[in-house]
Short mmCIF file of C-alpha atoms in Angstrom, two decimals:
data_model
loop_
_atom_site.label_atom_id
_atom_site.label_comp_id
_atom_site.label_asym_id
_atom_site.label_seq_id
_atom_site.Cartn_x
_atom_site.Cartn_y
_atom_site.Cartn_z
CA MET Q 1 -48.04 53.03 -109.89
CA SER Q 2 -47.70 53.16 -106.11
CA LEU Q 3 -48.15 49.86 -104.31
CA LYS Q 4 -48.32 51.37 -100.84
CA GLY Q 5 -51.07 49.73 -98.81
CA ARG Q 6 -51.34 46.68 -101.05
CA VAL Q 7 -51.06 43.17 -99.60
CA ALA Q 8 -48.99 40.42 -101.21
CA VAL Q 9 -48.96 36.69 -100.46
CA ILE Q 10 -45.73 34.89 -101.35
CA THR Q 11 -45.23 31.13 -101.17
CA GLY Q 12 -41.76 29.69 -100.70
CA ALA Q 13 -40.86 32.88 -98.84
CA SER Q 14 -38.40 31.63 -96.23
CA ARG Q 15 -35.31 31.95 -98.43
CA GLY Q 16 -33.95 32.56 -101.90
CA ILE Q 17 -36.09 34.16 -104.58
CA GLY Q 18 -39.20 34.34 -102.38
CA ARG Q 19 -37.33 36.24 -99.69
CA VAL Q 20 -35.84 38.72 -102.15
CA ILE Q 21 -39.24 39.38 -103.75
CA ALA Q 22 -40.78 39.88 -100.30
CA LEU Q 23 -38.18 42.50 -99.41
CA ALA Q 24 -38.55 44.26 -102.77
CA LEU Q 25 -42.32 44.54 -102.30
CA ALA Q 26 -41.88 45.69 -98.71
CA ARG Q 27 -39.64 48.54 -99.88
CA GLN Q 28 -42.57 49.69 -102.02
CA GLY Q 29 -44.86 49.84 -98.98
CA VAL Q 30 -46.55 46.48 -99.50
CA ASP Q 31 -47.65 44.47 -96.47
CA VAL Q 32 -46.48 40.90 -96.94
CA VAL Q 33 -47.85 37.47 -96.05
CA LEU Q 34 -45.03 34.94 -95.99
CA ALA Q 35 -45.82 31.26 -96.54
CA ALA Q 36 -43.35 28.38 -96.35
CA LYS Q 37 -42.68 25.18 -94.47
CA THR Q 38 -39.52 26.28 -92.64
CA VAL Q 39 -40.19 27.97 -89.32
CA GLU Q 40 -37.36 26.47 -87.27
CA PRO Q 41 -33.78 26.63 -88.62
CA HIS Q 42 -33.09 23.82 -91.08
CA PRO Q 43 -29.80 21.92 -90.65
CA LYS Q 44 -29.02 22.09 -94.39
CA LEU Q 45 -30.91 25.15 -95.65
CA PRO Q 46 -30.56 28.83 -94.70
CA GLY Q 47 -33.45 31.03 -93.69
CA THR Q 48 -36.73 30.76 -91.82
CA LEU Q 49 -40.14 32.39 -92.12
CA LEU Q 50 -39.67 34.31 -88.89
CA GLY Q 51 -36.29 35.58 -90.01
CA VAL Q 52 -37.73 36.97 -93.24
CA LYS Q 53 -40.69 38.39 -91.29
CA ALA Q 54 -38.27 40.39 -89.13
CA GLU Q 55 -36.45 41.67 -92.23
CA VAL Q 56 -39.72 42.77 -93.82
CA GLU Q 57 -40.95 44.52 -90.68
CA ALA Q 58 -37.63 46.36 -90.39
CA LEU Q 59 -38.60 48.08 -93.65
CA GLY Q 60 -41.62 49.67 -91.96
CA VAL Q 61 -44.46 47.49 -93.24
CA LYS Q 62 -46.55 44.73 -91.71
CA ALA Q 63 -45.71 41.06 -92.16
CA LEU Q 64 -47.55 37.85 -91.37
CA ALA Q 65 -45.78 34.48 -91.35
CA VAL Q 66 -47.94 31.40 -91.88
CA GLN Q 67 -46.31 27.99 -91.89
CA THR Q 68 -47.75 26.32 -94.98
CA ASP Q 69 -47.20 23.10 -96.89
CA VAL Q 70 -48.67 24.05 -100.26
CA ARG Q 71 -49.38 20.39 -101.05
CA ASP Q 72 -52.15 20.47 -98.44
CA GLU Q 73 -55.31 22.27 -99.55
CA THR Q 74 -56.47 22.73 -95.95
CA GLN Q 75 -53.25 24.61 -95.18
CA ILE Q 76 -53.76 26.79 -98.26
CA GLU Q 77 -57.27 27.57 -97.02
CA ARG Q 78 -55.82 28.44 -93.61
CA LEU Q 79 -53.29 30.72 -95.29
CA ARG Q 80 -56.14 32.55 -97.02
CA ASP Q 81 -58.17 32.77 -93.82
CA GLU Q 82 -55.20 34.14 -91.84
CA THR Q 83 -54.54 36.68 -94.60
CA GLN Q 84 -58.17 37.80 -94.61
CA LYS Q 85 -58.24 38.03 -90.81
CA ALA Q 86 -55.04 40.09 -90.63
CA PHE Q 87 -55.48 42.36 -93.66
CA GLY Q 88 -58.94 41.84 -95.11
CA ARG Q 89 -57.53 41.69 -98.63
CA CYS Q 90 -55.03 40.16 -101.04
CA ASP Q 91 -53.87 42.18 -104.03
CA ILE Q 92 -50.84 40.21 -105.22
CA LEU Q 93 -50.19 36.45 -105.17
CA ILE Q 94 -46.71 35.14 -105.99
CA ASN Q 95 -46.73 31.37 -106.59
CA ASN Q 96 -43.03 30.96 -105.94
CA ALA Q 97 -42.81 27.69 -103.98
CA GLY Q 98 -41.18 25.07 -106.16
CA ALA Q 99 -39.92 21.51 -106.24
CA LEU Q 100 -37.31 20.09 -108.60
CA TRP Q 101 -36.73 16.71 -110.17
CA TRP Q 102 -34.67 16.73 -113.35
CA LYS Q 103 -34.59 13.09 -114.40
CA ASN Q 104 -35.97 11.03 -117.24
CA VAL Q 105 -39.18 9.00 -116.97
CA LEU Q 106 -37.52 5.74 -115.92
CA GLU Q 107 -35.70 7.55 -113.12
CA THR Q 108 -38.82 9.25 -111.75
CA PRO Q 109 -40.58 7.30 -108.97
CA ALA Q 110 -44.21 8.08 -108.26
CA LYS Q 111 -43.38 10.00 -105.08
CA ARG Q 112 -41.12 12.38 -107.02
CA PHE Q 113 -43.74 12.88 -109.72
CA ASP Q 114 -46.33 13.62 -107.04
CA LEU Q 115 -43.93 16.04 -105.32
CA VAL Q 116 -43.25 18.26 -108.34
CA VAL Q 117 -46.85 18.22 -109.52
CA GLY Q 118 -48.14 18.87 -106.01
CA VAL Q 119 -45.80 21.74 -105.15
CA ASN Q 120 -45.78 23.34 -108.59
CA ALA Q 121 -48.94 22.96 -110.71
CA ARG Q 122 -51.45 21.82 -108.08
CA ALA Q 123 -50.39 24.35 -105.43
CA ALA Q 124 -50.43 27.27 -107.88
CA PHE Q 125 -53.91 26.24 -109.02
CA LEU Q 126 -55.26 25.93 -105.47
CA CYS Q 127 -53.62 29.15 -104.24
CA ALA Q 128 -55.12 31.07 -107.16
CA GLN Q 129 -58.50 29.48 -106.47
CA ALA Q 130 -58.27 30.41 -102.77
CA PHE Q 131 -57.21 34.05 -103.18
CA LEU Q 132 -59.15 35.06 -106.29
CA PRO Q 133 -62.35 35.93 -104.37
CA LEU Q 134 -60.40 38.48 -102.27
CA MET Q 135 -59.08 40.10 -105.46
CA MET Q 136 -62.48 40.02 -107.14
CA GLU Q 137 -64.03 41.89 -104.21
CA ARG Q 138 -61.79 44.87 -104.94
CA LYS Q 139 -61.65 44.51 -108.73
CA TRP Q 140 -57.84 44.53 -108.66
CA GLY Q 141 -55.17 41.87 -108.54
CA HIS Q 142 -52.00 40.34 -109.93
CA ILE Q 143 -51.04 36.66 -109.83
CA ILE Q 144 -47.51 35.67 -110.80
CA ASN Q 145 -46.65 32.03 -111.42
CA MET Q 146 -42.94 31.26 -111.46
CA SER Q 147 -42.99 29.15 -114.60
CA PRO Q 148 -41.47 29.25 -118.10
CA PRO Q 149 -42.86 29.83 -121.56
CA ILE Q 150 -43.89 26.49 -123.06
CA ASP Q 151 -41.12 25.10 -125.27
CA LEU Q 152 -41.33 21.40 -126.06
CA ARG Q 153 -37.65 21.18 -126.98
CA TYR Q 154 -36.89 20.89 -123.27
CA ALA Q 155 -39.29 18.02 -122.57
CA PRO Q 156 -36.97 15.00 -123.10
CA GLY Q 157 -35.24 14.22 -119.83
CA HIS Q 158 -37.44 16.56 -117.80
CA VAL Q 159 -40.95 15.21 -118.38
CA ALA Q 160 -42.25 15.16 -114.80
CA TYR Q 161 -40.79 18.56 -113.96
CA LEU Q 162 -42.15 20.21 -117.10
CA ILE Q 163 -45.59 18.64 -116.66
CA SER Q 164 -45.64 20.52 -113.35
CA LYS Q 165 -44.10 23.79 -114.57
CA TYR Q 166 -45.93 23.98 -117.88
CA GLY Q 167 -49.08 23.23 -115.90
CA MET Q 168 -48.46 26.51 -114.07
CA THR Q 169 -48.03 28.29 -117.39
CA LEU Q 170 -51.28 26.83 -118.71
CA LEU Q 171 -52.90 28.19 -115.55
CA THR Q 172 -51.55 31.62 -116.51
CA HIS Q 173 -52.92 31.49 -120.04
CA GLY Q 174 -56.34 30.10 -119.13
CA LEU Q 175 -57.03 31.94 -115.89
CA ALA Q 176 -56.04 35.29 -117.40
CA GLU Q 177 -59.06 35.11 -119.70
CA GLU Q 178 -61.37 33.84 -116.96
CA VAL Q 179 -60.67 36.82 -114.68
CA ARG Q 180 -59.93 39.60 -117.17
CA ASP Q 181 -63.32 41.23 -116.57
CA HIS Q 182 -62.51 41.41 -112.85
CA ASN Q 183 -59.38 43.54 -113.50
CA ILE Q 184 -57.09 40.73 -112.38
CA ALA Q 185 -53.91 39.97 -114.32
CA VAL Q 186 -52.15 36.61 -114.40
CA HIS Q 187 -48.52 36.30 -115.48
CA SER Q 188 -45.79 33.68 -115.68
CA LEU Q 189 -42.22 34.75 -114.99
CA TRP Q 190 -38.98 32.87 -115.62
CA PRO Q 191 -35.28 33.76 -115.58
CA ALA Q 192 -33.19 33.99 -118.73
CA THR Q 193 -30.15 32.69 -116.82
CA ALA Q 194 -29.30 30.62 -113.79
CA VAL Q 195 -30.20 32.56 -110.63
CA GLU Q 196 -28.53 32.19 -107.26
CA SER Q 197 -30.65 29.87 -105.14
CA GLU Q 198 -30.46 26.67 -103.16
CA ALA Q 199 -31.67 24.86 -106.29
CA THR Q 200 -28.73 26.03 -108.40
CA ARG Q 201 -26.36 24.98 -105.63
CA GLN Q 202 -27.91 21.59 -104.95
CA TRP Q 203 -28.16 20.64 -108.61
CA GLY Q 204 -24.68 21.87 -109.46
CA LEU Q 205 -25.70 24.40 -112.08
CA GLY Q 206 -22.42 26.20 -112.49
CA ASP Q 207 -20.93 28.48 -109.84
CA GLU Q 208 -21.33 32.05 -108.62
CA SER Q 209 -19.56 33.45 -111.68
CA GLN Q 210 -22.37 31.96 -113.79
CA TRP Q 211 -25.34 33.14 -111.70
CA ARG Q 212 -27.39 36.28 -111.45
CA LYS Q 213 -28.79 37.60 -108.19
CA ALA Q 214 -32.43 36.95 -107.40
CA ASP Q 215 -32.87 40.74 -107.57
CA ILE Q 216 -33.49 40.44 -111.30
CA LEU Q 217 -36.65 38.41 -110.67
CA ALA Q 218 -37.69 40.79 -107.90
CA ASP Q 219 -37.30 43.80 -110.21
CA ALA Q 220 -39.23 42.02 -112.97
CA THR Q 221 -41.97 41.19 -110.47
CA LEU Q 222 -42.23 44.85 -109.47
CA ALA Q 223 -42.39 45.88 -113.12
CA LEU Q 224 -45.38 43.58 -113.63
CA VAL Q 225 -47.38 44.44 -110.51
CA GLN Q 226 -46.76 48.20 -110.62
CA LYS Q 227 -48.96 48.44 -113.70
CA GLU Q 228 -52.74 48.32 -113.73
CA PRO Q 229 -53.90 44.70 -114.24
CA SER Q 230 -55.75 45.72 -117.39
CA VAL Q 231 -52.49 46.76 -119.10
CA ARG Q 232 -51.26 43.22 -119.81
CA SER Q 233 -52.13 39.71 -118.75
CA GLY Q 234 -51.87 36.10 -119.84
CA LYS Q 235 -48.25 36.12 -120.99
CA ALA Q 236 -45.30 33.94 -119.99
CA TRP Q 237 -42.47 36.43 -119.50
CA ILE Q 238 -38.70 36.09 -119.37
CA ASP Q 239 -37.24 38.42 -116.74
CA GLU Q 240 -34.94 40.19 -119.20
CA ASP Q 241 -37.82 40.94 -121.56
CA VAL Q 242 -39.89 42.49 -118.78
CA LEU Q 243 -37.03 44.75 -117.76
CA LYS Q 244 -36.05 45.65 -121.33
CA ALA Q 245 -39.63 46.85 -121.82
CA GLU Q 246 -38.99 49.17 -118.86
CA GLY Q 247 -35.84 50.56 -120.48
CA VAL Q 248 -33.27 48.49 -118.57
CA THR Q 249 -30.10 47.94 -120.58
CA ASP Q 250 -27.53 47.21 -117.85
CA PHE Q 251 -27.84 43.59 -116.73
CA GLU Q 252 -24.27 43.40 -115.45
CA LYS Q 253 -25.51 44.81 -112.12
CA TYR Q 254 -27.39 41.55 -111.51
CA ASN Q 255 -24.30 39.33 -111.80
CA CYS Q 256 -23.30 37.61 -108.57
CA VAL Q 257 -19.66 38.10 -109.62
CA PRO Q 258 -18.69 41.32 -111.45
CA GLY Q 259 -17.56 40.43 -114.94
CA GLY Q 260 -19.10 36.97 -114.69
CA THR Q 261 -20.90 35.22 -117.53
CA PRO Q 262 -24.41 34.13 -116.49
CA LEU Q 263 -25.36 30.67 -117.73
CA ARG Q 264 -28.21 31.00 -120.21
CA ILE Q 265 -31.19 28.72 -119.56
CA ASP Q 266 -31.15 27.73 -123.24
CA PHE Q 267 -27.81 26.05 -122.72
CA LEU Q 268 -28.43 24.39 -119.38
CA PRO Q 269 -28.62 20.60 -119.40
CA THR Q 270 -31.82 21.00 -117.40
CA MET Q 271 -34.32 23.70 -116.52
#
């Protein structure tokens, strides 16, 4: 299904997975609203909102950059208002912004717990709440939460993080039923392997020979949103499974290093 003329809002869009998804949607003719905290160059992190905005616009579509801390509900409301003012609609919401803390309970101070819950579960909830009315007006929408299928085997050692990520997945399952009659689909999406990002670098999850490019998540995102919302909703997907359902058999093309061996999430010490 053509996405030309649709409008997508992407959080965490100044670098990494968010940037790659923004460019993939732009190539399909989607106008993109980019939300993130980084507007000025960061001394330790690559990418800025304005840099991604320029890349998107170079593909021939419109882009709006809105500096947003997703922990602040007033900034989320401003993001919605700016989107409505610029485009009058929102068809796709990608809750991509994320925070990490992979420690056990005794090593998790309150501020770290609040960070992961605030950026992950709470922000996804509030962004969905803010943008749903715009989707309901047009009886069409897709929401994608970057969160994994619920598997309690991973809980020990990652309790705070998984409270926040599984909270996003519960949002997927519950909200999908609440908005099904409005022709709005809600999905969760998660990688089967380690994906190249600042997170994999900072947390020392292998090296480039063990990573896939973020393109795999971008392609899986496209596969979800290019179908009518009524086709499927309420499922927590693994990227490989989405693409296999589309007939993809060659996953080697996503390797950061040709011939590399991507590190399976099942075998990571953390998620």
